Amino acid sequence: MDEPDATDWARVCAGDPAALGALFDRHEARLFRHARRLLSAREDAKDAVTIAFFELWRKRSTVRLVDGSPLPWLLNTVAHSARNLERSSRRYRTLIARAPRPQADEGPRGPDESGVLAALRRLPAREQSVVVLTILEGYPERDVAQTLGIPVGTVKSRLSRARGKLRDEMSRLEAS
């Protein structure tokens, strides 16, 4: 009988999340290695371990222990979770493979560098931050000044300069 597991398990059954944390710390590496053998993606292996511990907590009143330890139950649950994740991934890959491919002449594949966002990115960083916080995020000038650690007048002047630059840039774009 594994004494630390038995002690922690009694606390888990009593609803102590710290005891679940102790079990996690003790068995996570072994469960991860098990999941990693079953899955090709490292992130899926982490998910399988996480799912197993969530299920352990959720089903703690019905979990069968072996020699006082939930490790065999966890190993089995990791294996089931790994199979489910692998099946889900396979279905996703099949769905993506069936999706129509975009035609070569559908337009640019990268971000559109000709619009307002491109003009915003060309502004100096100080003006960008004022525009983003006031215009895009809707914060009052007083709050923006406090956040940036500058006077309200500076926020107003930067905003005015930025609006002028954006207006000029958009006029040039419309003309071309």
Tab-separated table of N, CA, C and O in Angstrom, residues 47-98:
chain	number	residue	atom	x	y	z
A	47	ASP	N	-2.994	17.543	-22.316
A	47	ASP	CA	-4.449	17.563	-22.167
A	47	ASP	C	-4.971	16.253	-21.590
A	47	ASP	O	-5.873	16.257	-20.748
A	48	ALA	N	-4.421	15.139	-22.032
A	48	ALA	CA	-4.873	13.835	-21.529
A	48	ALA	C	-4.633	13.719	-20.022
A	48	ALA	O	-5.481	13.214	-19.290
A	49	VAL	N	-3.498	14.193	-19.562
A	49	VAL	CA	-3.192	14.155	-18.120
A	49	VAL	C	-4.152	15.063	-17.360
A	49	VAL	O	-4.695	14.688	-16.311
A	50	THR	N	-4.383	16.240	-17.895
A	50	THR	CA	-5.296	17.186	-17.248
A	50	THR	C	-6.700	16.603	-17.165
A	50	THR	O	-7.353	16.690	-16.117
A	51	ILE	N	-7.158	16.015	-18.240
A	51	ILE	CA	-8.486	15.401	-18.257
A	51	ILE	C	-8.574	14.307	-17.200
A	51	ILE	O	-9.573	14.202	-16.483
A	52	ALA	N	-7.537	13.498	-17.093
A	52	ALA	CA	-7.545	12.407	-16.105
A	52	ALA	C	-7.702	12.954	-14.691
A	52	ALA	O	-8.464	12.407	-13.885
A	53	PHE	N	-7.007	14.029	-14.365
A	53	PHE	CA	-7.121	14.584	-13.017
A	53	PHE	C	-8.467	15.267	-12.792
A	53	PHE	O	-9.013	15.210	-11.688
A	54	PHE	N	-9.008	15.896	-13.824
A	54	PHE	CA	-10.355	16.447	-13.685
A	54	PHE	C	-11.365	15.327	-13.420
A	54	PHE	O	-12.244	15.454	-12.570
A	55	GLU	N	-11.234	14.251	-14.161
A	55	GLU	CA	-12.133	13.120	-13.961
A	55	GLU	C	-11.935	12.482	-12.587
A	55	GLU	O	-12.896	12.042	-11.957
A	56	LEU	N	-10.704	12.412	-12.135
A	56	LEU	CA	-10.428	11.864	-10.800
A	56	LEU	C	-11.170	12.676	-9.747
A	56	LEU	O	-11.796	12.121	-8.843
A	57	TRP	N	-11.097	13.988	-9.860
A	57	TRP	CA	-11.780	14.848	-8.895
A	57	TRP	C	-13.299	14.691	-9.018
A	57	TRP	O	-13.997	14.565	-8.033
A	58	ARG	N	-13.779	14.676	-10.249
A	58	ARG	CA	-15.219	14.604	-10.476
A	58	ARG	C	-15.813	13.274	-10.011
A	58	ARG	O	-16.899	13.235	-9.453
A	59	LYS	N	-15.080	12.186	-10.215
A	59	LYS	CA	-15.598	10.849	-9.900
A	59	LYS	C	-14.969	10.264	-8.640
A	59	LYS	O	-14.966	9.050	-8.450
A	60	ARG	N	-14.437	11.106	-7.775
A	60	ARG	CA	-13.685	10.627	-6.615
A	60	ARG	C	-14.480	9.681	-5.721
A	60	ARG	O	-13.909	8.841	-5.054
A	61	SER	N	-15.795	9.769	-5.731
A	61	SER	CA	-16.582	8.885	-4.865
A	61	SER	C	-16.709	7.472	-5.435
A	61	SER	O	-17.042	6.544	-4.709
A	62	THR	N	-16.402	7.285	-6.731
A	62	THR	CA	-16.552	5.958	-7.344
A	62	THR	C	-15.256	5.365	-7.870
A	62	THR	O	-15.264	4.279	-8.446
A	63	VAL	N	-14.143	6.065	-7.692
A	63	VAL	CA	-12.856	5.592	-8.208
A	63	VAL	C	-12.405	4.357	-7.423
A	63	VAL	O	-12.462	4.338	-6.196
A	64	ARG	N	-11.945	3.360	-8.161
A	64	ARG	CA	-11.413	2.145	-7.527
A	64	ARG	C	-9.912	2.276	-7.363
A	64	ARG	O	-9.193	2.524	-8.321
A	65	LEU	N	-9.457	2.085	-6.164
A	65	LEU	CA	-8.033	2.157	-5.871
A	65	LEU	C	-7.410	0.772	-5.968
A	65	LEU	O	-8.084	-0.231	-5.742
A	66	VAL	N	-6.132	0.737	-6.291
A	66	VAL	CA	-5.376	-0.506	-6.286
A	66	VAL	C	-4.262	-0.315	-5.274
A	66	VAL	O	-3.428	0.580	-5.424
A	67	ASP	N	-4.260	-1.124	-4.237
A	67	ASP	CA	-3.293	-1.002	-3.144
A	67	ASP	C	-3.265	0.407	-2.562
A	67	ASP	O	-2.210	0.952	-2.245
A	68	GLY	N	-4.441	1.030	-2.473
A	68	GLY	CA	-4.547	2.350	-1.866
A	68	GLY	C	-4.133	3.499	-2.752
A	68	GLY	O	-4.059	4.638	-2.307
A	69	SER	N	-3.869	3.235	-4.038
A	69	SER	CA	-3.398	4.281	-4.934
A	69	SER	C	-4.352	4.454	-6.123
A	69	SER	O	-4.794	3.467	-6.716
A	70	PRO	N	-4.624	5.703	-6.515
A	70	PRO	CA	-5.439	5.926	-7.709
A	70	PRO	C	-4.620	5.888	-9.008
A	70	PRO	O	-5.168	6.077	-10.080
A	71	LEU	N	-3.317	5.617	-8.903
A	71	LEU	CA	-2.461	5.639	-10.090
A	71	LEU	C	-2.950	4.699	-11.196
A	71	LEU	O	-3.017	5.120	-12.361
A	72	PRO	N	-3.298	3.448	-10.915
A	72	PRO	CA	-3.791	2.600	-12.010
A	72	PRO	C	-5.039	3.185	-12.687
A	72	PRO	O	-5.164	3.134	-13.911
A	73	TRP	N	-5.934	3.741	-11.887
A	73	TRP	CA	-7.131	4.366	-12.442
A	73	TRP	C	-6.731	5.549	-13.327
A	73	TRP	O	-7.272	5.732	-14.419
A	74	LEU	N	-5.773	6.343	-12.861
A	74	LEU	CA	-5.300	7.489	-13.639
A	74	LEU	C	-4.646	7.050	-14.947
A	74	LEU	O	-4.883	7.655	-16.000
A	75	LEU	N	-3.833	5.992	-14.893
A	75	LEU	CA	-3.183	5.491	-16.107
A	75	LEU	C	-4.227	5.045	-17.129
A	75	LEU	O	-4.109	5.335	-18.329
A	76	ASN	N	-5.248	4.361	-16.660
A	76	ASN	CA	-6.327	3.901	-17.534
A	76	ASN	C	-7.092	5.086	-18.114
A	76	ASN	O	-7.408	5.114	-19.307
A	77	THR	N	-7.363	6.078	-17.292
A	77	THR	CA	-8.101	7.253	-17.754
A	77	THR	C	-7.271	8.058	-18.749
A	77	THR	O	-7.809	8.580	-19.727
A	78	VAL	N	-5.971	8.154	-18.519
A	78	VAL	CA	-5.097	8.833	-19.481
A	78	VAL	C	-5.145	8.102	-20.817
A	78	VAL	O	-5.212	8.730	-21.882
A	79	ALA	N	-5.128	6.786	-20.796
A	79	ALA	CA	-5.181	6.015	-22.041
A	79	ALA	C	-6.494	6.267	-22.781
A	79	ALA	O	-6.496	6.468	-24.008
A	80	HIS	N	-7.606	6.271	-22.053
A	80	HIS	CA	-8.910	6.554	-22.682
A	80	HIS	C	-8.937	7.975	-23.242
A	80	HIS	O	-9.402	8.198	-24.371
A	81	SER	N	-8.449	8.923	-22.476
A	81	SER	CA	-8.423	10.315	-22.936
A	81	SER	C	-7.539	10.456	-24.162
A	81	SER	O	-7.875	11.186	-25.100
A	82	ALA	N	-6.416	9.767	-24.168
A	82	ALA	CA	-5.509	9.822	-25.316
A	82	ALA	C	-6.193	9.287	-26.569
A	82	ALA	O	-6.082	9.882	-27.641
A	83	ARG	N	-6.906	8.186	-26.425
A	83	ARG	CA	-7.626	7.633	-27.585
A	83	ARG	C	-8.676	8.619	-28.084
A	83	ARG	O	-8.836	8.831	-29.283
A	84	ASN	N	-9.419	9.230	-27.154
A	84	ASN	CA	-10.443	10.201	-27.545
A	84	ASN	C	-9.822	11.407	-28.240
A	84	ASN	O	-10.341	11.902	-29.246
A	85	LEU	N	-8.722	11.903	-27.705
A	85	LEU	CA	-8.047	13.047	-28.315
A	85	LEU	C	-7.508	12.692	-29.702
A	85	LEU	O	-7.581	13.494	-30.629
A	86	GLU	N	-6.967	11.502	-29.832
A	86	GLU	CA	-6.438	11.060	-31.133
A	86	GLU	C	-7.572	10.936	-32.149
A	86	GLU	O	-7.438	11.363	-33.298
A	87	ARG	N	-8.707	10.368	-31.733
A	87	ARG	CA	-9.862	10.253	-32.631
A	87	ARG	C	-10.353	11.637	-33.048
A	87	ARG	O	-10.653	11.887	-34.217
A	88	SER	N	-10.445	12.530	-32.090
A	88	SER	CA	-10.896	13.890	-32.377
A	88	SER	C	-9.949	14.572	-33.355
A	88	SER	O	-10.385	15.229	-34.305
A	89	SER	N	-8.674	14.418	-33.139
A	89	SER	CA	-7.673	15.011	-34.025
A	89	SER	C	-7.776	14.421	-35.426
A	89	SER	O	-7.678	15.137	-36.424
A	90	ARG	N	-7.985	13.120	-35.497
A	90	ARG	CA	-8.112	12.461	-36.804
A	90	ARG	C	-9.352	12.987	-37.545
A	90	ARG	O	-9.305	13.278	-38.737
A	91	ARG	N	-10.475	13.143	-36.834
A	91	ARG	CA	-11.689	13.684	-37.463
A	91	ARG	C	-11.451	15.106	-37.953
A	91	ARG	O	-11.882	15.486	-39.039
A	92	TYR	N	-10.754	15.881	-37.158
A	92	TYR	CA	-10.462	17.259	-37.530
A	92	TYR	C	-9.593	17.312	-38.787
A	92	TYR	O	-9.867	18.078	-39.707
A	93	ARG	N	-8.555	16.485	-38.819
A	93	ARG	CA	-7.686	16.454	-39.997
A	93	ARG	C	-8.460	16.029	-41.243
A	93	ARG	O	-8.254	16.569	-42.339
A	94	THR	N	-9.374	15.071	-41.103
A	94	THR	CA	-10.185	14.615	-42.229
A	94	THR	C	-11.092	15.742	-42.718
A	94	THR	O	-11.227	15.967	-43.919
A	95	LEU	N	-11.694	16.456	-41.781
A	95	LEU	CA	-12.563	17.568	-42.133
A	95	LEU	C	-11.781	18.663	-42.863
A	95	LEU	O	-12.227	19.188	-43.886
A	96	ILE	N	-10.616	18.980	-42.366
A	96	ILE	CA	-9.778	19.999	-43.002
A	96	ILE	C	-9.362	19.549	-44.401
A	96	ILE	O	-9.346	20.349	-45.343
A	97	ALA	N	-9.059	18.265	-44.565
A	97	ALA	CA	-8.649	17.757	-45.878
A	97	ALA	C	-9.786	17.862	-46.888
A	97	ALA	O	-9.545	18.048	-48.083
A	98	ARG	N	-11.035	17.744	-46.415
A	98	ARG	CA	-12.188	17.829	-47.310
A	98	ARG	C	-12.590	19.266	-47.631
A	98	ARG	O	-13.344	19.500	-48.563
